[in-house]
Amino acid sequence: MEGGEPEGGGYHPPGLEDFEFNGGFIPGVDWFNKPLVQAILSVILILAFWLIVSRKLKTVPGKGQFVGEYLYNFVRNGVARDMIGPDFRPYVPYLLGLFCFIWVNNLFGLFPVFMFPTFSNIGYAWGLAAMSWIIYNVAGIKKHGLRYFKNSLLPAGVPWPLWIVIIPIEFLSNFIIRPITLALRLFGNLLGGHLVVLVFVVGGTYLLTQAEGIGLNIAGGFTLLFSFAIFALELLVVSLQAYIFTVLTASYVASAVADEH
């Protein structure tokens, strides 16, 4: 657990400072820290998983192949095809990789040793949002050419007196607000969820082991037991956030390649 450690023998409650990394694993290299190691490890785990499940494919799949096919079909059919439509195939690899990368890095916040969701460090959320922003804008330009920008800023049928109002609004909505909300939604949910876990686990441990009074000790025990329910809720949240980010990316691609452009 990242927070709640004593400073100078005293207790301090968990807070936002527990999400800061002021040093790395390599002396003098601050950027090579725990979130980066988790991001690299997640890529290795994801690549290993897909290499293993894609070996010796059979008509009647085994357990590993079944899990891989289920996950692939979930993203391919339930996200890419349903959201984007007939032109969905080129975007399946990115959406599948995006979902897996977010989900695995979110799960790191629930497992011992790690206990830190990578995307509670906002820089990683900004990075994924920027990639999705590039993907859907490039998709729109590839489909419609430079006319993509004109129709993104000025929907058809808008009377010219309203252009001065509509163009800034559409620019902010399509090119600025979308990536910002993508990143902040992922970051905020992971940060808030992990902070709640910290409060219950660290606070419960303190009440159980250091507080004076049997009543406080009992309350600490109940708090620790309740933290397991919080962990179960976090498992739902981390999966849901991976799904939402992937679905929103697919919807932005769909709007960029839509025929009305």
C-alpha positions as a printed Julia matrix, in Angstrom:
261×3 Matrix{Float64}:
   0.0     0.0     0.0
   1.35    3.38   -1.03
   0.07    5.55    1.78
  -0.46    5.76    5.49
   3.14    4.97    6.42
   4.46    6.56    9.59
   6.66    9.61    9.31
   9.02    9.93   12.21
   7.1     7.28   14.16
   3.72    9.04   13.74
   0.61    8.22   11.76
  -0.67   10.34    8.91
  -3.9     9.74    6.99
  -3.68    8.79    3.33
  -3.96   11.62    0.82
  -3.0    12.79   -2.65
   0.68   12.9    -1.68
   0.61    9.09   -1.63
   0.22    9.16   -5.42
   3.4    11.16   -5.97
   6.68    9.53   -6.98
   9.75   11.58   -6.16
  12.32    8.96   -7.04
  12.84    6.04   -9.36
  14.2     2.53   -9.22
  17.46    3.75  -10.75
  19.36    6.39   -8.73
  19.18    9.75  -10.45
  16.52    8.57  -12.94
  13.23    9.78  -11.47
  11.08    8.92  -14.48
  11.87    5.19  -14.22
   9.41    4.66  -11.39
   6.68    2.27  -10.33
   3.97    3.42  -12.79
   6.4     3.07  -15.71
   7.48   -0.4   -14.58
   3.83   -1.42  -14.32
   3.09   -0.06  -17.8
   6.02   -2.01  -19.27
   5.07   -5.15  -17.34
   1.48   -4.88  -18.58
   2.69   -4.83  -22.2
   4.79   -7.94  -21.57
   1.88   -9.74  -19.9
  -0.56   -8.82  -22.67
   1.81   -9.89  -25.45
   2.58  -13.15  -23.65
  -1.14  -13.86  -23.17
  -2.02  -13.36  -26.83
   1.01  -15.31  -28.06
   0.11  -18.24  -25.81
  -3.61  -18.37  -26.6
  -3.03  -17.98  -30.36
  -0.67  -20.96  -30.6
  -2.03  -24.22  -32.0
  -5.55  -22.95  -32.6
  -8.18  -25.69  -32.7
 -11.72  -25.96  -34.01
 -12.81  -26.96  -30.52
 -10.97  -24.42  -28.36
  -9.27  -25.22  -25.1
  -9.64  -23.0   -22.04
  -6.94  -20.53  -23.03
  -8.12  -20.23  -26.62
 -11.71  -19.85  -25.4
 -10.76  -16.92  -23.13
  -8.81  -15.25  -25.93
 -11.62  -15.71  -28.46
 -14.21  -14.44  -25.99
 -12.19  -11.31  -25.23
 -11.48  -10.7   -28.92
 -15.11  -11.15  -29.94
 -16.24   -8.95  -27.06
 -14.18   -6.02  -28.34
 -14.56   -6.81  -32.06
 -18.31   -7.35  -32.1
 -19.55   -5.63  -28.96
 -17.49   -2.46  -29.34
 -15.86   -1.98  -32.75
 -18.55   -3.41  -35.03
 -21.53   -2.11  -33.06
 -20.1     1.4   -32.62
 -18.24    2.01  -35.9
 -20.24   -0.05  -38.4
 -19.05   -1.64  -41.66
 -15.63    0.06  -41.58
 -14.75   -1.29  -38.13
 -12.03   -3.85  -39.01
  -8.97   -1.52  -39.24
  -9.65   -0.28  -35.7
 -10.09   -3.63  -33.94
  -6.36   -4.11  -33.09
  -6.1    -0.68  -31.49
  -9.35   -1.03  -29.54
  -8.44   -4.53  -28.34
  -4.96   -3.41  -27.27
  -6.44   -0.32  -25.63
  -8.93   -2.33  -23.59
  -6.33   -4.88  -22.48
  -3.75   -2.23  -21.59
  -6.16   -0.18  -19.47
  -7.68   -3.21  -17.76
  -4.37   -4.81  -16.77
  -2.93   -1.53  -15.49
  -6.11   -0.89  -13.51
  -5.9    -4.35  -11.96
  -2.46   -3.51  -10.58
  -4.25   -1.38   -7.99
  -5.89   -4.46   -6.49
  -2.99   -6.88   -6.18
  -0.41   -7.08   -3.39
   3.09   -5.75   -4.14
   1.67   -3.38   -6.77
  -1.35   -1.81   -5.04
  -1.24    1.18   -7.35
  -3.38    1.69  -10.49
  -1.12    3.09  -13.21
  -3.72    5.56  -14.46
  -4.03    7.28  -11.1
  -0.86    8.96  -12.41
  -2.51   11.37  -14.82
   0.34   11.45  -17.34
  -0.55    7.94  -18.52
  -4.2     8.89  -18.92
  -3.15   11.93  -20.99
  -1.0     9.68  -23.17
  -3.85    7.28  -23.99
  -6.27   10.13  -24.6
  -3.77   11.72  -27.01
  -3.4     8.43  -28.91
  -7.17    8.08  -29.25
  -7.42   11.73  -30.35
  -4.87   11.1   -33.1
  -6.59    7.86  -34.17
 -10.07    9.3   -34.65
  -8.88   12.49  -36.31
  -6.64   10.58  -38.72
  -9.58    8.25  -39.43
 -11.75   11.23  -40.3
  -9.11   12.8   -42.56
  -8.48    9.47  -44.3
 -12.2     9.02  -44.99
 -13.18   12.59  -45.92
  -9.98   14.5   -46.58
  -9.68   18.09  -45.38
 -13.46   18.41  -45.61
 -13.46   16.53  -42.3
 -12.35   19.69  -40.48
 -14.94   21.89  -42.22
 -17.84   19.62  -41.35
 -16.54   18.98  -37.83
 -16.58   22.72  -37.16
 -19.7    23.64  -39.12
 -22.56   21.11  -39.19
 -24.69   21.14  -42.32
 -27.72   23.42  -42.32
 -26.48   25.95  -39.76
 -27.48   29.51  -40.87
 -24.49   31.77  -41.44
 -25.38   34.28  -38.66
 -24.78   31.47  -36.13
 -21.36   30.49  -37.5
 -19.53   32.81  -35.07
 -21.14   30.88  -32.19
 -21.23   27.34  -33.59
 -17.64   27.13  -34.88
 -15.91   27.81  -31.49
 -18.33   25.47  -29.71
 -17.76   22.65  -32.2
 -14.01   23.19  -32.12
 -13.92   22.92  -28.32
 -16.26   19.93  -28.32
 -14.59   17.87  -31.06
 -10.92   18.73  -30.66
 -10.39   19.86  -27.05
 -13.1    18.58  -24.69
 -13.13   15.0   -25.95
  -9.52   14.08  -25.11
  -9.65   16.05  -21.85
 -12.77   14.24  -20.62
 -11.38   10.89  -21.76
  -8.26   11.36  -19.65
  -9.93   12.95  -16.62
 -12.66   10.29  -16.43
 -10.11    7.48  -16.33
  -7.74    9.3   -13.99
 -10.44   10.53  -11.6
 -12.14    7.18  -11.15
  -8.89    5.32  -10.55
  -7.52    7.99   -8.21
 -10.73    8.23   -6.22
 -11.22    4.48   -5.98
  -7.69    3.81   -4.82
  -7.89    6.64   -2.29
 -11.03    5.06   -0.81
  -9.19    1.73   -0.53
  -6.29    3.5     1.19
  -8.62    5.16    3.7
 -10.34    1.93    4.68
  -7.24   -0.29    4.82
  -4.85    2.16    6.47
  -7.5     3.6     8.78
  -8.76    0.16    9.76
  -5.24   -1.08   10.46
  -4.54    1.94   12.64
  -7.75    1.51   14.66
  -7.14   -2.21   15.09
  -3.47   -2.09   16.11
  -2.72    1.36   17.53
  -5.91    2.97   18.8
  -6.68    2.75   22.52
 -10.04    1.31   23.46
 -11.75   -1.98   22.65
 -14.5    -0.15   20.79
 -12.04    1.44   18.37
 -10.25   -1.88   17.92
 -13.53   -3.58   17.01
 -14.37   -0.74   14.62
 -10.97   -1.21   13.01
 -11.65   -4.9    12.49
 -15.0    -4.2    10.87
 -13.37   -1.53    8.69
 -10.8    -4.02    7.43
 -13.53   -6.57    6.69
 -15.53   -3.93    4.83
 -12.45   -3.1     2.78
 -12.89   -6.47    1.02
 -16.25   -5.22   -0.27
 -14.48   -2.08   -1.47
 -11.95   -4.24   -3.31
 -14.81   -6.13   -4.99
 -16.37   -2.82   -6.04
 -13.01   -1.64   -7.37
 -12.77   -4.79   -9.5
 -16.03   -3.72  -11.15
 -14.85   -0.11  -11.5
 -11.49   -0.94  -13.11
 -13.19   -3.22  -15.64
 -15.93   -0.69  -16.35
 -13.45    2.14  -16.89
 -11.48    0.08  -19.42
 -14.73   -0.63  -21.25
 -15.95    2.98  -21.16
 -12.66    4.38  -22.46
 -12.67    1.85  -25.32
 -16.33    2.47  -26.19
 -15.88    6.25  -26.21
 -12.83    5.93  -28.46
 -14.85    3.77  -30.85
 -17.73    6.26  -30.8
 -15.36    9.1   -31.67
 -13.98    7.07  -34.57
 -17.56    6.37  -35.67
 -18.45   10.07  -35.67
 -15.25   10.9   -37.59
 -15.9     8.39  -40.38
 -19.67    8.86  -40.52
 -21.06    9.53  -44.01
 -22.61   12.84  -43.0
 -19.08   14.25  -42.94
